[in-house]
Amino acid sequence: MSTKKILIIDDDAELCEEMAESLQAEGYQVQNTSDTAEGESLLSSQKFDCVFLDYKMPGLDGIEMLKKIKHKNPQTKVFIATGRPFIEKLLEEEKVLSLVAGIINKPFNSETLINKLQSTDKKYLNRKRSQDDR
Amino acid sequence: MKTIRFDKRKSGIPMVGEVPWGTHFCQFYQNGREFFDVCIPYFKAGLKHNERCVCVTSGPLKNEENKFLKKNLPRFDTYKTSGQIEFVSLEEWNRNKNTAKALFAHLDKGIIKGFDGLRIAFLNFRYPNQFTNTLNTYNILALFAYPHNEFNTIGLMKAVKNHHFALVKNTGKWEILKSSEVSIIKDELKRSEEKLRSLFSNMSEGFAYYRILLDKKGKPYDYIFLEINDAFEKLTGLKAKKIIGRKVTQVLPEIQNDPANWIGKFGKVALSGKPIQFENYAQELQRWYTVSAFCPHKGYFAVTFSDITERKKAEQGLSTAHEQLQMQAEELEATNEELRVQTDELLMANKELQETRDELRKSHDRLEQRVTERTAELQQTHAALLAAQQETERARRLSDIGTLAATVAHELRNPLAAISMAVANIKRKAQNPLLEKNLSNIGKKIIESDQIINNLLFYSRIGNPHYEQVAINQILDECLESLSHRYNTGEIIIIKNTEATKNILIKADPLQMKEVFSNILNNSYDAVSKPEGRIEITTVHSDGLAVCISDNGVGISAADLGKVFEPFFTTKAKGTGLGLSVCKQIIDLHDGTIGIESHENKGTKVCITLRIK
């Protein structure tokens, strides 16, 4: 399990708590925040393997944040969690779709969440393994 | 010569007095002296009164006879030379085959010379019957002298009977002998004459009898009034007493200068015997006459005439009126000509106007047509605009709804996600089978809620379809599959008649198509009652493609049927009322049709047609 440290940024504090609890139950080291400024400061002070980012929340432009995260640490996997439809299209138009590890449509359950997380890990691992093989 | 009975002549014989023309009488003489007793005054009167005298004697005149005549007849030689008196031997006379003709020849000779008639005496001519019967119609006086001693009493009586009267010397005195027959005839003649006179007096036409006078060259130069009637007096104002026996030039001196040339005209009639008729104006009398002149015998003429002055005046009035009318007619003609010219001009102008009008009408028609066309275009445009406006309105409304839906959906998805996560955490932490069912129910409701959100979102994000080649049957199967958790209770019969569209591909947006059929199938499911519920899917493939989904459910009331495609219209206890609205949007975008038939408590049938490409 390569992904250990996870940051959840979502303006729905209860969702953040439930997600964090579920992921912690799976053995991940999870931090969460509903405050954009806190999220930014966490990101700048620590290094996360994975970030679950609400696409849009007060005081936060999801795309800017995504760019910042990837700029600071390209290794960080960013999942966009959103209730908005056609988010892929939107990201594609902003030319940032390649920066995201996955999109998680709200409402999601814990299975979906964990599956998504693990599937990207596998992709990542496979990709890394093939790179190592060379 | 035919004559007028009342033209009386002086016989010259005292006891006889005046006799009318045509009179013939006899004389019985004892000797030559007695013959001359009668003959001399007889001829004397004739010569004096312009008559031609002829004496038929036994032979040429003896000297003493000549002397006697010369002595007793004044200007005898002159008369003899001029031919007014002539002596013819009986022998010579008797040579005439037709003695009557010879007699009339003598008369004509006299008339031509201008004499009034013929006075003849026969000495011992025994055949007076050859012409005496016809004498009375001519201007002839005849004396027949018979030797007294050659007649016995009977012979004498016969002779008397043959003549109008007879002169006989009785005891030295001449007496007139008349047979009773002669008296009767004379009476008759008198009556007849009276009748004639009456006729002449009473006739309305003027009548006059004239003798023409000829100059030495035989040319008429005057004429003499011999007889006129009362009407003549009335019409001309000339009285018989003053004019009979007088020359017309004496009575009416100006007649010679009258351009009507009366004398010439009448002379021609009197000499040629050809009657004439004419109308003329007598300047002297200042009157118009219609005149008929005829010739009873050479040298004489009779004239009947009527005063037509009044008629002429009327005619002149008529003529004047006619002339005025003529002038008016000419003026009218001129006016008419002018009018004709004006009419022509008007016709021309009218023609031009007509042409202009035709052109105007054409222009008008063209304009009218253009107006009609433009109106139609405008109406179409207007209709299109109206439709577009309605569409815009609808789109705007839908857009508003979409924006709202998207916002709501987004807002709801966060809490749903939180609930879902919380359920998972509770389940993990509790590890309590008693909670399993409750948590499962919560999970189901979260899915249902998400479906509602999906509908809202789908409605909001209906945009241009992302066309792909889609197998219609596969879409239908997927829809049935995804809804199988609802149908698979075994209580509802699903009938599929989709063989017609097996392997048929259409160009469509698969997600939108799924949405359409899922919605319709969900509606059907909601409509049917479980025990006998039946949903039938039938596809038809012809030019395009048709999918009909029918059920035997509750149906839709006629009142509601018209509203089913309106957004947010629903009869369900739960439901957004967007399902069929979404379907119609999608099918419209695919250039297809969607129709719905329904009868309450019998069922509903929704048919969709789509183009294959």
XYZ file of C-alpha atoms in Angstrom, chain A residues 10-12 14-15 17-19 21-23 25-26 54 56 82-86 89 106-111 113, chain B residues 406 409-410 412-429 446 450 453 457 460-461 466:
56
model
C -14.535 19.446 1.465
C -16.845 22.174 2.764
C -19.219 19.465 4.094
C -19.703 15.802 8.305
C -18.799 14.228 4.985
C -15.428 13.235 9.096
C -17.259 10.153 7.755
C -14.829 9.803 4.850
C -13.233 7.593 9.572
C -13.863 5.097 6.783
C -10.414 5.574 5.278
C -10.616 2.186 9.284
C -8.902 0.936 6.128
C -14.168 19.131 -3.481
C -16.076 23.817 -5.542
C -18.250 16.405 -6.742
C -22.032 16.345 -7.137
C -21.708 18.240 -10.419
C -22.399 16.464 -13.654
C -20.081 16.595 -16.647
C -15.788 17.652 -19.659
C -21.342 12.239 -5.051
C -23.129 10.600 -3.504
C -20.691 7.789 -3.104
C -20.423 5.078 -0.541
C -17.284 3.859 1.243
C -16.838 0.916 -1.102
C -14.324 5.472 -2.358
C -28.173 21.444 -11.003
C -28.676 18.237 -7.172
C -25.222 19.365 -6.253
C -28.178 17.300 -2.167
C -25.393 15.060 -3.291
C -23.051 16.249 -0.577
C -25.383 15.286 2.283
C -26.290 12.058 0.511
C -22.630 11.229 0.207
C -22.138 12.040 3.875
C -25.137 9.861 4.849
C -23.826 7.068 2.694
C -20.394 7.277 4.265
C -21.938 7.502 7.732
C -23.988 4.344 7.083
C -20.837 2.509 6.099
C -19.063 3.697 9.247
C -21.999 2.710 11.474
C -22.175 -0.695 9.846
C -18.496 -1.292 10.330
C -18.421 -0.074 13.883
C -29.911 7.163 -0.933
C -29.798 10.038 -6.293
C -31.359 14.052 -8.631
C -29.845 16.855 -13.720
C -31.000 20.333 -16.972
C -28.184 19.025 -19.061
C -23.613 12.731 -28.729
